[in-house]
Amino acid sequence: TIYGVSSGERLGVSVSLNNIGDIVIGGNAAGTARIYQYNSGWSNIHNISGYSDTIVSTNGNGDIFALGCIYESAQRGTVRVYQNVNNNITQLGNTFTGNSQYHWLGASISLNNAGTIIAMGAPAKDGNYGAGYVIIYEYKNSAWTILGSTVNGQSTGDKFGQSVSLNYNGDIISIGAIGDDNSNNNSG
């Protein structure tokens, strides 16, 4: 069991485990993503601080980490990707920011197994839980480039992008739209 360090931290807002289960990253409400490694017990090996209500994802090896923070930049939301090389954590490429205030980019994020493709959801496009959208990027030649075009929710209130999940290769995506009304009101 891994516990939060301080009162009100709420470690576990989001968690992500590498493929073999010996590295876990946990986001919290206090603005720190905590990275743990298992070796006869869990040890806190790194902290990435400064981002409130952190949503996290890791790649298969557990050496690339994505952090989504919906309340940053006037609630436009931000996403950053970091890499651990020889115990040195550095940011990969630029910081992603939602297009407008209250988009909440980073409410959901998913990395493929290699950590070279990232999907990020912004479920609040068009205001407080709007239609939403999802953007997918690939890291190549030391830069993130968009794959395809932005995928938009159909209607205001769909909350499209509330959850995202990429497959191993990053060429198939599942996207949650918890407020979609096609079947019944807010049936998703």
GROMACS .gro file of N, CA and C in nm, residues 57-176:
model
  360
   57SER      N    1  -0.050   0.929  -1.674
   57SER     CA    2  -0.040   0.809  -1.757
   57SER      C    3   0.108   0.779  -1.773
   58THR      N    4   0.144   0.650  -1.779
   58THR     CA    5   0.283   0.611  -1.805
   58THR      C    6   0.287   0.514  -1.922
   59ASN      N    7   0.403   0.504  -1.981
   59ASN     CA    8   0.421   0.410  -2.092
   59ASN      C    9   0.451   0.270  -2.037
   60GLY      N   10   0.474   0.176  -2.126
   60GLY     CA   11   0.496   0.037  -2.087
   60GLY      C   12   0.618   0.016  -2.000
   61ASN      N   13   0.727   0.086  -2.029
   61ASN     CA   14   0.850   0.071  -1.950
   61ASN      C   15   0.846   0.147  -1.819
   62GLY      N   16   0.756   0.244  -1.808
   62GLY     CA   17   0.751   0.325  -1.687
   62GLY      C   18   0.858   0.432  -1.682
   63ASP      N   19   0.907   0.474  -1.799
   63ASP     CA   20   1.008   0.579  -1.801
   63ASP      C   21   0.961   0.706  -1.871
   64ILE      N   22   0.838   0.706  -1.921
   64ILE     CA   23   0.777   0.826  -1.979
   64ILE      C   24   0.643   0.847  -1.908
   65PHE      N   25   0.619   0.971  -1.864
   65PHE     CA   26   0.501   1.003  -1.784
   65PHE      C   27   0.430   1.124  -1.844
   66ALA      N   28   0.299   1.117  -1.856
   66ALA     CA   29   0.219   1.231  -1.899
   66ALA      C   30   0.138   1.282  -1.781
   67LEU      N   31   0.130   1.415  -1.766
   67LEU     CA   32   0.056   1.478  -1.657
   67LEU      C   33  -0.044   1.576  -1.716
   68GLY      N   34  -0.171   1.559  -1.683
   68GLY     CA   35  -0.276   1.650  -1.724
   68GLY      C   36  -0.325   1.730  -1.605
   69CYS      N   37  -0.342   1.860  -1.623
   69CYS     CA   38  -0.383   1.949  -1.514
   69CYS      C   39  -0.492   2.043  -1.566
   70ILE      N   40  -0.617   2.012  -1.536
   70ILE     CA   41  -0.729   2.083  -1.598
   70ILE      C   42  -0.746   2.226  -1.549
   71TYR      N   43  -0.698   2.259  -1.431
   71TYR     CA   44  -0.722   2.393  -1.377
   71TYR      C   45  -0.615   2.494  -1.413
   72GLU      N   46  -0.511   2.454  -1.483
   72GLU     CA   47  -0.406   2.547  -1.523
   72GLU      C   48  -0.451   2.633  -1.640
   73SER      N   49  -0.385   2.748  -1.655
   73SER     CA   50  -0.408   2.841  -1.766
   73SER      C   51  -0.555   2.879  -1.777
   74ALA      N   52  -0.610   2.933  -1.667
   74ALA     CA   53  -0.750   2.977  -1.663
   74ALA      C   54  -0.845   2.863  -1.698
   75GLN      N   55  -0.814   2.744  -1.650
   75GLN     CA   56  -0.892   2.624  -1.671
   75GLN      C   57  -0.900   2.582  -1.818
   76ARG      N   58  -0.805   2.631  -1.897
   76ARG     CA   59  -0.791   2.578  -2.032
   76ARG      C   60  -0.738   2.435  -2.023
   77GLY      N   61  -0.655   2.411  -1.920
   77GLY     CA   62  -0.593   2.281  -1.899
   77GLY      C   63  -0.460   2.269  -1.971
   78THR      N   64  -0.370   2.191  -1.912
   78THR     CA   65  -0.240   2.167  -1.974
   78THR      C   66  -0.203   2.020  -1.965
   79VAL      N   67  -0.118   1.978  -2.057
   79VAL     CA   68  -0.061   1.843  -2.055
   79VAL      C   69   0.088   1.857  -2.081
   80ARG      N   70   0.167   1.787  -1.999
   80ARG     CA   71   0.311   1.782  -2.016
   80ARG      C   72   0.355   1.635  -2.015
   81VAL      N   73   0.460   1.606  -2.091
   81VAL     CA   74   0.515   1.471  -2.096
   81VAL      C   75   0.660   1.479  -2.050
   82TYR      N   76   0.697   1.385  -1.962
   82TYR     CA   77   0.832   1.381  -1.906
   82TYR      C   78   0.895   1.245  -1.932
   83GLN      N   79   1.028   1.244  -1.935
   83GLN     CA   80   1.101   1.118  -1.950
   83GLN      C   81   1.205   1.107  -1.839
   84ASN      N   82   1.221   0.986  -1.787
   84ASN     CA   83   1.322   0.957  -1.686
   84ASN      C   84   1.437   0.886  -1.756
   85VAL      N   85   1.550   0.954  -1.766
   85VAL     CA   86   1.671   0.896  -1.823
   85VAL      C   87   1.779   0.900  -1.716
   86ASN      N   88   1.821   0.784  -1.669
   86ASN     CA   89   1.924   0.775  -1.565
   86ASN      C   90   1.890   0.860  -1.443
   87ASN      N   91   1.764   0.849  -1.399
   87ASN     CA   92   1.713   0.922  -1.282
   87ASN      C   93   1.712   1.073  -1.300
   88ASN      N   94   1.711   1.120  -1.423
   88ASN     CA   95   1.699   1.262  -1.452
   88ASN      C   96   1.567   1.283  -1.528
   89ILE      N   97   1.473   1.354  -1.466
   89ILE     CA   98   1.341   1.377  -1.526
   89ILE      C   99   1.346   1.505  -1.610
   90THR      N  100   1.316   1.493  -1.739
   90THR     CA  101   1.313   1.610  -1.827
   90THR      C  102   1.183   1.609  -1.908
   91GLN      N  103   1.136   1.728  -1.943
   91GLN     CA  104   1.013   1.739  -2.022
   91GLN      C  105   1.044   1.707  -2.168
   92LEU      N  106   0.956   1.630  -2.230
   92LEU     CA  107   0.966   1.599  -2.373
   92LEU      C  108   0.880   1.698  -2.451
   93GLY      N  109   0.943   1.781  -2.530
   93GLY     CA  110   0.869   1.874  -2.614
   93GLY      C  111   0.799   1.984  -2.536
   94ASN      N  112   0.701   2.041  -2.602
   94ASN     CA  113   0.630   2.157  -2.548
   94ASN      C  114   0.519   2.118  -2.452
   95THR      N  115   0.464   2.218  -2.384
   95THR     CA  116   0.345   2.201  -2.300
   95THR      C  117   0.222   2.222  -2.387
   96PHE      N  118   0.127   2.132  -2.378
   96PHE     CA  119   0.001   2.145  -2.451
   96PHE      C  120  -0.097   2.224  -2.366
   97THR      N  121  -0.172   2.316  -2.425
   97THR     CA  122  -0.269   2.398  -2.353
   97THR      C  123  -0.401   2.394  -2.428
   98GLY      N  124  -0.512   2.386  -2.355
   98GLY     CA  125  -0.645   2.388  -2.416
   98GLY      C  126  -0.666   2.513  -2.498
   99ASN      N  127  -0.754   2.506  -2.596
   99ASN     CA  128  -0.776   2.617  -2.688
   99ASN      C  129  -0.837   2.740  -2.624
  100SER      N  130  -0.924   2.721  -2.526
  100SER     CA  131  -0.994   2.833  -2.463
  100SER      C  132  -1.017   2.804  -2.315
  101GLN      N  133  -1.055   2.908  -2.242
  101GLN     CA  134  -1.084   2.893  -2.100
  101GLN      C  135  -1.195   2.790  -2.080
  102TYR      N  136  -1.181   2.711  -1.975
  102TYR     CA  137  -1.276   2.607  -1.934
  102TYR      C  138  -1.285   2.487  -2.028
  103HIS      N  139  -1.183   2.465  -2.111
  103HIS     CA  140  -1.183   2.344  -2.194
  103HIS      C  141  -1.141   2.221  -2.115
  104TRP      N  142  -1.057   2.238  -2.012
  104TRP     CA  143  -1.010   2.131  -1.925
  104TRP      C  144  -0.930   2.024  -2.000
  105LEU      N  145  -0.841   2.069  -2.090
  105LEU     CA  146  -0.752   1.975  -2.157
  105LEU      C  147  -0.672   1.899  -2.051
  106GLY      N  148  -0.660   1.769  -2.068
  106GLY     CA  149  -0.587   1.687  -1.973
  106GLY      C  150  -0.674   1.619  -1.871
  107ALA      N  151  -0.807   1.635  -1.885
  107ALA     CA  152  -0.898   1.564  -1.795
  107ALA      C  153  -0.880   1.413  -1.811
  108SER      N  154  -0.835   1.373  -1.928
  108SER     CA  155  -0.798   1.234  -1.952
  108SER      C  156  -0.677   1.234  -2.044
  109ILE      N  157  -0.587   1.140  -2.021
  109ILE     CA  158  -0.469   1.125  -2.105
  109ILE      C  159  -0.433   0.977  -2.115
  110SER      N  160  -0.373   0.940  -2.226
  110SER     CA  161  -0.329   0.801  -2.244
  110SER      C  162  -0.207   0.800  -2.334
  111LEU      N  163  -0.104   0.727  -2.291
  111LEU     CA  164   0.016   0.706  -2.372
  111LEU      C  165   0.013   0.566  -2.431
  112ASN      N  166   0.069   0.550  -2.551
  112ASN     CA  167   0.085   0.415  -2.605
  112ASN      C  168   0.201   0.347  -2.532
  113ASN      N  169   0.228   0.222  -2.563
  113ASN     CA  170   0.330   0.146  -2.492
  113ASN      C  171   0.468   0.210  -2.501
  114ALA      N  172   0.505   0.263  -2.616
  114ALA     CA  173   0.636   0.325  -2.634
  114ALA      C  174   0.645   0.463  -2.571
  115GLY      N  175   0.530   0.526  -2.547
  115GLY     CA  176   0.530   0.662  -2.494
  115GLY      C  177   0.551   0.767  -2.600
  116THR      N  178   0.534   0.729  -2.726
  116THR     CA  179   0.555   0.820  -2.837
  116THR      C  180   0.426   0.876  -2.895
  117ILE      N  181   0.312   0.823  -2.852
  117ILE     CA  182   0.182   0.874  -2.896
  117ILE      C  183   0.099   0.902  -2.771
  118ILE      N  184   0.036   1.019  -2.769
  118ILE     CA  185  -0.047   1.058  -2.656
  118ILE      C  186  -0.183   1.106  -2.705
  119ALA      N  187  -0.287   1.062  -2.637
  119ALA     CA  188  -0.423   1.112  -2.660
  119ALA      C  189  -0.461   1.192  -2.537
  120MET      N  190  -0.525   1.307  -2.558
  120MET     CA  191  -0.567   1.391  -2.446
  120MET      C  192  -0.707   1.444  -2.470
  121GLY      N  193  -0.790   1.435  -2.364
  121GLY     CA  194  -0.928   1.478  -2.375
  121GLY      C  195  -0.951   1.613  -2.309
  122ALA      N  196  -1.046   1.688  -2.365
  122ALA     CA  197  -1.090   1.817  -2.313
  122ALA      C  198  -1.243   1.815  -2.312
  123PRO      N  199  -1.306   1.757  -2.209
  123PRO     CA  200  -1.450   1.734  -2.211
  123PRO      C  201  -1.536   1.857  -2.191
  124ALA      N  202  -1.474   1.970  -2.158
  124ALA     CA  203  -1.555   2.089  -2.126
  124ALA      C  204  -1.558   2.191  -2.237
  125LYS      N  205  -1.518   2.155  -2.359
  125LYS     CA  206  -1.525   2.250  -2.469
  125LYS      C  207  -1.666   2.307  -2.478
  126ASP      N  208  -1.678   2.432  -2.504
  126ASP     CA  209  -1.805   2.505  -2.513
  126ASP      C  210  -1.861   2.536  -2.375
  127GLY      N  211  -1.778   2.537  -2.273
  127GLY     CA  212  -1.826   2.574  -2.139
  127GLY      C  213  -1.826   2.455  -2.045
  128ASN      N  214  -1.897   2.469  -1.934
  128ASN     CA  215  -1.899   2.368  -1.830
  128ASN      C  216  -1.954   2.238  -1.884
  129TYR      N  217  -1.864   2.146  -1.911
  129TYR     CA  218  -1.898   2.018  -1.973
  129TYR      C  219  -1.977   2.037  -2.102
  130GLY      N  220  -1.904   2.077  -2.203
  130GLY     CA  221  -1.964   2.098  -2.334
  130GLY      C  222  -1.957   1.974  -2.419
  131ALA      N  223  -1.941   1.995  -2.549
  131ALA     CA  224  -1.933   1.883  -2.643
  131ALA      C  225  -1.805   1.804  -2.621
  132GLY      N  226  -1.695   1.874  -2.596
  132GLY     CA  227  -1.566   1.810  -2.572
  132GLY      C  228  -1.491   1.777  -2.699
  133TYR      N  229  -1.361   1.749  -2.682
  133TYR     CA  230  -1.278   1.708  -2.795
  133TYR      C  231  -1.160   1.627  -2.747
  134VAL      N  232  -1.096   1.556  -2.841
  134VAL     CA  233  -0.977   1.476  -2.815
  134VAL      C  234  -0.875   1.508  -2.923
  135ILE      N  235  -0.748   1.522  -2.881
  135ILE     CA  236  -0.637   1.547  -2.973
  135ILE      C  237  -0.533   1.437  -2.952
  136ILE      N  238  -0.474   1.392  -3.061
  136ILE     CA  239  -0.371   1.288  -3.055
  136ILE      C  240  -0.243   1.342  -3.119
  137TYR      N  241  -0.130   1.323  -3.048
  137TYR     CA  242   0.000   1.369  -3.097
  137TYR      C  243   0.100   1.253  -3.098
  138GLU      N  244   0.201   1.269  -3.184
  138GLU     CA  245   0.312   1.173  -3.190
  138GLU      C  246   0.443   1.247  -3.169
  139TYR      N  247   0.533   1.186  -3.090
  139TYR     CA  248   0.664   1.245  -3.064
  139TYR      C  249   0.764   1.188  -3.163
  140LYS      N  250   0.815   1.274  -3.252
  140LYS     CA  251   0.910   1.235  -3.356
  140LYS      C  252   1.009   1.347  -3.374
  141ASN      N  253   1.134   1.312  -3.392
  141ASN     CA  254   1.238   1.412  -3.418
  141ASN      C  255   1.237   1.523  -3.313
  142SER      N  256   1.223   1.484  -3.187
  142SER     CA  257   1.228   1.575  -3.072
  142SER      C  258   1.114   1.677  -3.067
  143ALA      N  259   1.001   1.645  -3.130
  143ALA     CA  260   0.887   1.736  -3.127
  143ALA      C  261   0.755   1.657  -3.136
  144TRP      N  262   0.649   1.716  -3.078
  144TRP     CA  263   0.515   1.658  -3.086
  144TRP      C  264   0.444   1.713  -3.209
  145THR      N  265   0.389   1.624  -3.291
  145THR     CA  266   0.311   1.666  -3.407
  145THR      C  267   0.174   1.599  -3.400
  146ILE      N  268   0.072   1.673  -3.443
  146ILE     CA  269  -0.065   1.623  -3.436
  146ILE      C  270  -0.083   1.508  -3.536
  147LEU      N  271  -0.156   1.406  -3.493
  147LEU     CA  272  -0.193   1.295  -3.581
  147LEU      C  273  -0.338   1.316  -3.623
  148GLY      N  274  -0.362   1.328  -3.750
  148GLY     CA  275  -0.499   1.349  -3.796
  148GLY      C  276  -0.549   1.487  -3.755
  149SER      N  277  -0.677   1.493  -3.723
  149SER     CA  278  -0.736   1.619  -3.681
  149SER      C  279  -0.805   1.601  -3.546
  150THR      N  280  -0.840   1.710  -3.484
  150THR     CA  281  -0.912   1.706  -3.357
  150THR      C  282  -1.043   1.632  -3.375
  151VAL      N  283  -1.074   1.543  -3.280
  151VAL     CA  284  -1.200   1.469  -3.283
  151VAL      C  285  -1.295   1.539  -3.186
  152ASN      N  286  -1.409   1.587  -3.236
  152ASN     CA  287  -1.502   1.665  -3.156
  152ASN      C  288  -1.624   1.584  -3.115
  153GLY      N  289  -1.677   1.616  -2.997
  153GLY     CA  290  -1.805   1.560  -2.953
  153GLY      C  291  -1.917   1.610  -3.042
  154GLN      N  292  -2.029   1.540  -3.040
  154GLN     CA  293  -2.140   1.575  -3.129
  154GLN      C  294  -2.225   1.690  -3.079
  155SER      N  295  -2.251   1.695  -2.948
  155SER     CA  296  -2.346   1.792  -2.895
  155SER      C  297  -2.298   1.850  -2.762
  156THR      N  298  -2.343   1.970  -2.733
  156THR     CA  299  -2.313   2.031  -2.604
  156THR      C  300  -2.364   1.939  -2.493
  157GLY      N  301  -2.280   1.917  -2.395
  157GLY     CA  302  -2.315   1.831  -2.284
  157GLY      C  303  -2.268   1.687  -2.299
  158ASP      N  304  -2.211   1.651  -2.415
  158ASP     CA  305  -2.163   1.514  -2.437
  158ASP      C  306  -2.048   1.477  -2.342
  159LYS      N  307  -1.966   1.576  -2.307
  159LYS     CA  308  -1.847   1.551  -2.225
  159LYS      C  309  -1.754   1.452  -2.295
  160PHE      N  310  -1.748   1.462  -2.427
  160PHE     CA  311  -1.663   1.378  -2.510
  160PHE      C  312  -1.518   1.402  -2.471
  161GLY      N  313  -1.443   1.295  -2.443
  161GLY     CA  314  -1.305   1.309  -2.401
  161GLY      C  315  -1.288   1.301  -2.251
  162GLN      N  316  -1.396   1.273  -2.177
  162GLN     CA  317  -1.385   1.256  -2.031
  162GLN      C  318  -1.291   1.141  -1.997
  163SER      N  319  -1.284   1.041  -2.086
  163SER     CA  320  -1.188   0.933  -2.070
  163SER      C  321  -1.135   0.895  -2.208
  164VAL      N  322  -1.007   0.858  -2.212
  164VAL     CA  323  -0.944   0.812  -2.336
  164VAL      C  324  -0.853   0.694  -2.304
  165SER      N  325  -0.837   0.604  -2.400
  165SER     CA  326  -0.744   0.493  -2.384
  165SER      C  327  -0.689   0.454  -2.521
  166LEU      N  328  -0.556   0.454  -2.532
  166LEU     CA  329  -0.488   0.409  -2.652
  166LEU      C  330  -0.448   0.262  -2.637
  167ASN      N  331  -0.445   0.190  -2.749
  167ASN     CA  332  -0.394   0.053  -2.745
  167ASN      C  333  -0.241   0.055  -2.742
  168TYR      N  334  -0.181  -0.062  -2.740
  168TYR     CA  335  -0.036  -0.081  -2.731
  168TYR      C  336   0.040   0.003  -2.834
  169ASN      N  337  -0.002  -0.006  -2.961
  169ASN     CA  338   0.067   0.066  -3.068
  169ASN      C  339   0.027   0.212  -3.079
  170GLY      N  340  -0.086   0.248  -3.023
  170GLY     CA  341  -0.133   0.386  -3.034
  170GLY      C  342  -0.208   0.413  -3.162
  171ASP      N  343  -0.254   0.308  -3.230
  171ASP     CA  344  -0.327   0.328  -3.355
  171ASP      C  345  -0.477   0.301  -3.342
  172ILE      N  346  -0.523   0.267  -3.223
  172ILE     CA  347  -0.666   0.253  -3.194
  172ILE      C  348  -0.693   0.326  -3.063
  173ILE      N  349  -0.803   0.400  -3.059
  173ILE     CA  350  -0.838   0.476  -2.940
  173ILE      C  351  -0.983   0.451  -2.902
  174SER      N  352  -1.007   0.448  -2.774
  174SER     CA  353  -1.143   0.444  -2.720
  174SER      C  354  -1.165   0.576  -2.647
  175ILE      N  355  -1.281   0.639  -2.671
  175ILE     CA  356  -1.311   0.770  -2.614
  175ILE      C  357  -1.445   0.765  -2.543
  176GLY      N  358  -1.448   0.811  -2.419
  176GLY     CA  359  -1.572   0.816  -2.343
  176GLY      C  360  -1.641   0.951  -2.357
   0.00000   0.00000   0.00000
